[in-house]
mmCIF file of C-alpha atoms in Angstrom:
data_model
loop_
_atom_site.group_PDB
_atom_site.id
_atom_site.type_symbol
_atom_site.label_atom_id
_atom_site.label_comp_id
_atom_site.label_asym_id
_atom_site.label_seq_id
_atom_site.Cartn_x
_atom_site.Cartn_y
_atom_site.Cartn_z
ATOM 1 C CA MET G 1 0.576 -47.968 13.925
ATOM 2 C CA PHE G 2 3.283 -50.194 12.819
ATOM 3 C CA ASN G 3 2.449 -53.850 12.732
ATOM 4 C CA GLY G 4 6.517 -54.708 12.255
ATOM 5 C CA SER G 5 9.155 -55.527 14.896
ATOM 6 C CA ILE G 6 11.106 -52.583 16.553
ATOM 7 C CA GLY G 7 14.501 -53.163 14.736
ATOM 8 C CA GLN G 8 12.093 -52.875 11.428
ATOM 9 C CA LEU G 9 10.747 -49.495 12.348
ATOM 10 C CA VAL G 10 13.957 -48.270 13.097
ATOM 11 C CA ARG G 11 15.389 -49.288 9.861
ATOM 12 C CA TYR G 12 12.259 -47.528 7.962
ATOM 13 C CA VAL G 13 12.708 -44.169 9.757
ATOM 14 C CA TYR G 14 16.422 -44.191 8.826
ATOM 15 C CA LEU G 15 15.892 -45.172 5.253
ATOM 16 C CA ARG G 16 12.908 -41.977 4.949
ATOM 17 C CA ARG G 17 15.530 -39.781 6.232
ATOM 18 C CA LYS G 18 18.502 -40.803 4.582
ATOM 19 C CA PHE G 19 15.723 -40.962 0.841
ATOM 20 C CA PRO G 20 13.333 -38.158 1.750
ATOM 21 C CA SER G 21 12.605 -38.070 -1.826
ATOM 22 C CA SER G 22 12.141 -41.814 -2.676
ATOM 23 C CA ARG G 23 9.282 -44.239 -1.295
ATOM 24 C CA ILE G 24 10.249 -47.223 0.305
ATOM 25 C CA ALA G 25 7.922 -49.815 1.949
ATOM 26 C CA MET G 26 8.349 -50.557 5.737
ATOM 27 C CA SER G 27 9.354 -54.035 5.178
ATOM 28 C CA ALA G 28 12.111 -53.079 2.302
ATOM 29 C CA ARG G 29 15.574 -53.438 2.810
ATOM 30 C CA VAL G 30 18.023 -50.627 1.319
ATOM 31 C CA SER G 31 21.628 -51.023 2.341
ATOM 32 C CA ARG G 32 23.844 -48.424 3.866
ATOM 33 C CA ASP G 33 26.380 -47.970 0.613
ATOM 34 C CA SER G 34 23.455 -47.824 -1.866
ATOM 35 C CA SER G 35 21.998 -45.190 -3.438
ATOM 36 C CA LEU G 36 18.737 -43.676 -4.314
ATOM 37 C CA GLY G 37 17.786 -41.353 -6.715
ATOM 38 C CA ASN G 38 14.740 -38.774 -6.876
ATOM 39 C CA GLY G 39 11.442 -40.503 -6.495
ATOM 40 C CA VAL G 40 12.483 -44.287 -6.469
ATOM 41 C CA ARG G 41 10.398 -46.521 -5.306
ATOM 42 C CA VAL G 42 11.033 -49.726 -3.499
ATOM 43 C CA LEU G 43 8.074 -51.632 -2.854
ATOM 44 C CA THR G 44 6.768 -54.724 -0.445
ATOM 45 C CA ARG G 45 9.771 -56.459 0.618
ATOM 46 C CA ALA G 46 12.043 -55.705 -1.906
ATOM 47 C CA LYS G 47 15.693 -55.291 -1.353
ATOM 48 C CA VAL G 48 18.850 -53.073 -2.405
ATOM 49 C CA GLY G 49 22.228 -54.262 -1.259
ATOM 50 C CA CYS G 50 25.639 -52.341 -2.988
ATOM 51 C CA SER G 51 23.593 -50.746 -5.605
ATOM 52 C CA SER G 52 22.253 -47.647 -6.728
ATOM 53 C CA VAL G 53 19.217 -46.870 -8.420
ATOM 54 C CA GLY G 54 18.477 -43.598 -10.705
ATOM 55 C CA ARG G 55 15.444 -41.493 -10.172
ATOM 56 C CA PHE G 56 12.384 -42.432 -10.663
ATOM 57 C CA SER G 57 12.648 -46.208 -11.379
ATOM 58 C CA TYR G 58 10.387 -48.465 -9.537
ATOM 59 C CA ILE G 59 11.895 -51.681 -7.798
ATOM 60 C CA GLY G 60 9.159 -53.797 -7.370
ATOM 61 C CA ALA G 61 7.543 -56.710 -4.196
ATOM 62 C CA MET G 62 9.896 -58.907 -3.559
ATOM 63 C CA SER G 63 12.322 -57.779 -5.963
ATOM 64 C CA GLU G 64 16.353 -58.121 -5.015
ATOM 65 C CA ILE G 65 18.667 -56.209 -6.439
ATOM 66 C CA ALA G 66 22.803 -57.021 -5.588
ATOM 67 C CA LEU G 67 25.702 -55.113 -6.557
ATOM 68 C CA SER G 68 23.945 -53.285 -10.009
ATOM 69 C CA ASP G 69 23.566 -49.880 -11.235
ATOM 70 C CA VAL G 70 20.066 -49.427 -12.229
ATOM 71 C CA GLY G 71 19.243 -46.709 -14.406
ATOM 72 C CA ALA G 72 16.228 -43.865 -14.212
ATOM 73 C CA PHE G 73 13.041 -44.769 -15.213
ATOM 74 C CA CYS G 74 13.290 -48.358 -15.076
ATOM 75 C CA SER G 75 10.514 -50.413 -14.161
ATOM 76 C CA VAL G 76 11.335 -53.914 -12.027
ATOM 77 C CA GLY G 77 8.505 -55.959 -11.898
ATOM 78 C CA PRO G 78 8.071 -58.147 -8.639
ATOM 79 C CA ARG G 79 10.578 -61.208 -7.620
ATOM 80 C CA VAL G 80 13.134 -59.606 -10.010
ATOM 81 C CA LEU G 81 16.314 -60.882 -9.153
ATOM 82 C CA VAL G 82 19.374 -58.763 -10.621
ATOM 83 C CA GLY G 83 23.041 -58.978 -9.910
ATOM 84 C CA LEU G 84 23.032 -63.168 -9.086
ATOM 85 C CA GLY G 85 26.739 -64.176 -8.301
ATOM 86 C CA GLY G 86 28.203 -66.844 -9.962
ATOM 87 C CA HIS G 87 30.035 -69.755 -8.818
ATOM 88 C CA PRO G 88 33.452 -71.324 -10.815
ATOM 89 C CA THR G 89 32.738 -74.661 -12.613
ATOM 90 C CA SER G 90 36.245 -75.369 -13.304
ATOM 91 C CA TYR G 91 36.866 -75.386 -9.465
ATOM 92 C CA ALA G 92 37.251 -78.982 -7.814
ATOM 93 C CA THR G 93 33.932 -77.571 -5.837
ATOM 94 C CA THR G 94 31.306 -74.670 -6.208
ATOM 95 C CA TYR G 95 30.903 -74.343 -2.986
ATOM 96 C CA PRO G 96 32.263 -70.708 -2.099
ATOM 97 C CA GLY G 97 33.664 -71.138 1.152
ATOM 98 C CA PHE G 98 36.585 -72.956 -0.291
ATOM 99 C CA TYR G 99 37.525 -69.700 -2.056
ATOM 100 C CA SER G 100 35.917 -66.812 -0.840
ATOM 101 C CA SER G 101 35.883 -65.172 2.720
ATOM 102 C CA SER G 102 33.227 -62.742 1.539
ATOM 103 C CA ALA G 103 30.153 -65.451 0.504
ATOM 104 C CA SER G 104 27.960 -65.053 2.412
ATOM 105 C CA GLY G 105 26.340 -67.812 4.411
ATOM 106 C CA ALA G 106 29.196 -69.975 3.948
ATOM 107 C CA LYS G 107 31.694 -71.522 5.858
ATOM 108 C CA PHE G 108 35.547 -70.593 5.198
ATOM 109 C CA PHE G 109 38.089 -72.796 4.675
ATOM 110 C CA GLY G 110 40.833 -70.317 4.938
ATOM 111 C CA HIS G 111 42.062 -70.198 1.313
ATOM 112 C CA GLU G 112 41.188 -67.057 -1.131
ATOM 113 C CA ALA G 113 41.446 -68.116 -4.958
ATOM 114 C CA THR G 114 41.250 -65.117 -7.726
ATOM 115 C CA TYR G 115 37.901 -65.683 -8.879
ATOM 116 C CA GLU G 116 36.270 -62.843 -10.118
ATOM 117 C CA GLY G 117 32.662 -63.788 -9.250
ATOM 118 C CA ASN G 118 30.971 -60.679 -8.440
ATOM 119 C CA GLU G 119 31.165 -58.081 -11.442
ATOM 120 C CA LYS G 120 28.506 -55.002 -11.143
ATOM 121 C CA THR G 121 25.424 -55.590 -13.233
ATOM 122 C CA VAL G 122 24.699 -52.711 -15.409
ATOM 123 C CA ILE G 123 20.826 -51.687 -16.216
ATOM 124 C CA GLY G 124 20.465 -48.878 -18.383
ATOM 125 C CA ALA G 125 18.061 -46.047 -18.399
ATOM 126 C CA ASP G 126 13.958 -47.048 -19.293
ATOM 127 C CA VAL G 127 14.492 -50.664 -18.766
ATOM 128 C CA TRP G 128 11.794 -52.929 -18.359
ATOM 129 C CA LEU G 129 12.421 -56.151 -16.056
ATOM 130 C CA GLY G 130 9.379 -58.421 -16.357
ATOM 131 C CA ALA G 131 7.895 -60.485 -13.323
ATOM 132 C CA ARG G 132 10.541 -63.312 -12.278
ATOM 133 C CA SER G 133 12.881 -62.134 -14.211
ATOM 134 C CA SER G 134 16.708 -62.748 -13.710
ATOM 135 C CA VAL G 135 19.866 -60.835 -14.257
ATOM 136 C CA LEU G 136 22.843 -62.982 -13.778
ATOM 137 C CA GLY G 137 26.017 -60.700 -12.253
ATOM 138 C CA GLY G 138 28.279 -58.768 -14.710
ATOM 139 C CA VAL G 139 25.815 -58.643 -17.872
ATOM 140 C CA ARG G 140 25.210 -55.304 -19.180
ATOM 141 C CA VAL G 141 21.541 -54.304 -20.486
ATOM 142 C CA GLY G 142 21.237 -51.820 -22.311
ATOM 143 C CA CYS G 143 18.916 -48.357 -22.418
ATOM 144 C CA GLY G 144 15.238 -49.162 -23.135
ATOM 145 C CA ALA G 145 15.562 -52.951 -23.358
ATOM 146 C CA VAL G 146 12.251 -55.230 -22.177
ATOM 147 C CA ILE G 147 13.190 -58.163 -20.493
ATOM 148 C CA ALA G 148 9.951 -60.323 -20.691
ATOM 149 C CA ALA G 149 8.943 -62.381 -17.594
ATOM 150 C CA GLY G 150 10.790 -65.635 -16.295
ATOM 151 C CA ALA G 151 13.893 -64.862 -18.870
ATOM 152 C CA VAL G 152 17.025 -65.562 -17.513
ATOM 153 C CA VAL G 153 19.796 -63.241 -18.570
ATOM 154 C CA THR G 154 23.062 -64.596 -18.827
ATOM 155 C CA LYS G 155 24.221 -62.012 -21.629
ATOM 156 C CA ASP G 156 24.651 -58.387 -22.532
ATOM 157 C CA VAL G 157 21.117 -57.003 -24.364
ATOM 158 C CA LEU G 158 21.528 -54.056 -26.464
ATOM 159 C CA PRO G 159 20.111 -50.950 -26.328
ATOM 160 C CA TYR G 160 16.155 -51.401 -27.242
ATOM 161 C CA GLN G 161 16.134 -55.133 -27.706
ATOM 162 C CA ILE G 162 13.367 -57.575 -26.404
ATOM 163 C CA VAL G 163 14.474 -60.588 -24.906
ATOM 164 C CA GLY G 164 13.266 -63.641 -24.032
ATOM 165 C CA GLY G 165 13.755 -67.208 -22.717
ATOM 166 C CA VAL G 166 16.008 -69.428 -20.528
ATOM 167 C CA PRO G 167 18.496 -68.478 -21.335
ATOM 168 C CA ALA G 168 17.256 -65.485 -23.020
ATOM 169 C CA LYS G 169 17.395 -64.857 -26.580
ATOM 170 C CA PRO G 170 16.594 -61.418 -28.551
ATOM 171 C CA ILE G 171 13.301 -61.372 -29.941
ATOM 172 C CA ARG G 172 13.125 -58.406 -31.831
ATOM 173 C CA ARG G 173 14.132 -54.230 -31.378
ATOM 174 C CA ARG G 174 11.455 -52.313 -30.077
ATOM 175 C CA PHE G 175 11.806 -49.881 -33.390
ATOM 176 C CA ASP G 176 13.558 -49.498 -35.954
ATOM 177 C CA ASP G 177 16.727 -48.129 -36.019
ATOM 178 C CA ASN G 178 15.753 -44.515 -36.620
ATOM 179 C CA VAL G 179 13.394 -44.405 -33.556
ATOM 180 C CA CYS G 180 16.409 -46.269 -31.563
ATOM 181 C CA ASP G 181 19.108 -44.246 -32.242
ATOM 182 C CA ALA G 182 16.847 -40.763 -32.042
ATOM 183 C CA LEU G 183 16.075 -42.300 -28.732
ATOM 184 C CA MET G 184 19.572 -43.008 -27.626
ATOM 185 C CA ASP G 185 21.292 -39.705 -28.419
ATOM 186 C CA SER G 186 18.284 -37.863 -26.347
ATOM 187 C CA LYS G 187 19.624 -39.184 -23.702
ATOM 188 C CA TRP G 188 15.966 -37.821 -22.815
ATOM 189 C CA TRP G 189 16.080 -39.348 -19.161
ATOM 190 C CA THR G 190 18.422 -36.686 -18.271
ATOM 191 C CA LEU G 191 16.192 -33.640 -19.067
ATOM 192 C CA ASP G 192 14.532 -31.571 -16.345
ATOM 193 C CA GLU G 193 11.281 -32.698 -14.887
ATOM 194 C CA SER G 194 9.448 -29.399 -16.655
ATOM 195 C CA VAL G 195 10.644 -30.594 -20.348
ATOM 196 C CA LEU G 196 9.334 -34.274 -19.615
ATOM 197 C CA ARG G 197 6.086 -33.057 -18.736
ATOM 198 C CA GLU G 198 6.056 -31.213 -22.137
ATOM 199 C CA LEU G 199 7.648 -34.518 -24.202
ATOM 200 C CA ALA G 200 4.946 -36.802 -22.245
ATOM 201 C CA LYS G 201 2.726 -35.233 -24.690
ATOM 202 C CA LEU G 202 4.466 -37.103 -27.475
ATOM 203 C CA VAL G 203 4.846 -40.295 -25.981
ATOM 204 C CA ASP G 204 3.112 -42.545 -28.234
ATOM 205 C CA SER G 205 4.866 -40.800 -31.586
ATOM 206 C CA PRO G 206 8.594 -42.314 -30.471
ATOM 207 C CA LEU G 207 10.104 -40.854 -33.165
ATOM 208 C CA GLU G 208 8.984 -36.960 -32.576
ATOM 209 C CA PHE G 209 9.708 -37.735 -28.544
ATOM 210 C CA GLY G 210 13.561 -38.611 -29.474
ATOM 211 C CA LEU G 211 13.715 -35.875 -32.046
ATOM 212 C CA ALA G 212 12.005 -32.878 -29.640
ATOM 213 C CA ALA G 213 14.152 -34.595 -26.523
ATOM 214 C CA ILE G 214 17.510 -33.999 -28.417
ATOM 215 C CA ARG G 215 16.326 -30.517 -29.291
ATOM 216 C CA ALA G 216 16.141 -29.638 -25.194
ATOM 217 C CA LEU G 217 19.061 -31.467 -24.894
ATOM 218 C CA ASP G 218 20.726 -29.324 -27.240
ATOM 219 C CA THR G 219 19.708 -26.309 -25.102
ATOM 220 C CA GLY G 220 20.905 -27.456 -22.071
ATOM 221 C CA SER G 221 17.732 -28.527 -20.053
ATOM 222 C CA SER G 222 19.295 -31.531 -18.392
ATOM 223 C CA LYS G 223 18.893 -32.381 -14.650
#
């Protein structure tokens, strides 16, 4: 029935029991200190470590999420890297074994420095991370943003902004300010599933969608 190793099977059963509402590929890995919201999908050979993933987001095949908070309804394409750790360029060497005992895979030489290279990365709700894109550690990506395929994000990204390139630069906003403001104010990603099913009818009219979501939010229909 299963082609994987016994260890892989044990891990798969553990994750199924810990996250019964999520769908996790047998070859995927989710660390014990991570959390997954309702309906999250973690696809083939993806890895989630020391991170939280909001409801209904999916993590594409062979993507890696580390030391990050990923919002709800995010679309993470294949081979995406989020939460890449940094190395100090002002030290005599960039090799982490000379300043950190916690760096994975590095030989430690006995000295702890104050380098803050592992800040948490924050990905807002409804973000699309294109295939093979990368987001460095400590970066904040606003709600509704789009990261183009292959982009390397080194700086914070505003809500509903589209960025691309290496390093990533702003291309344009997805909508005008009125629409962006309405969608941000609506916090639609917090609403009950029953409300979202009604809002789905307006998905091709972003302003109407946002305004309707605001009305729903005002009536206390959040999850």
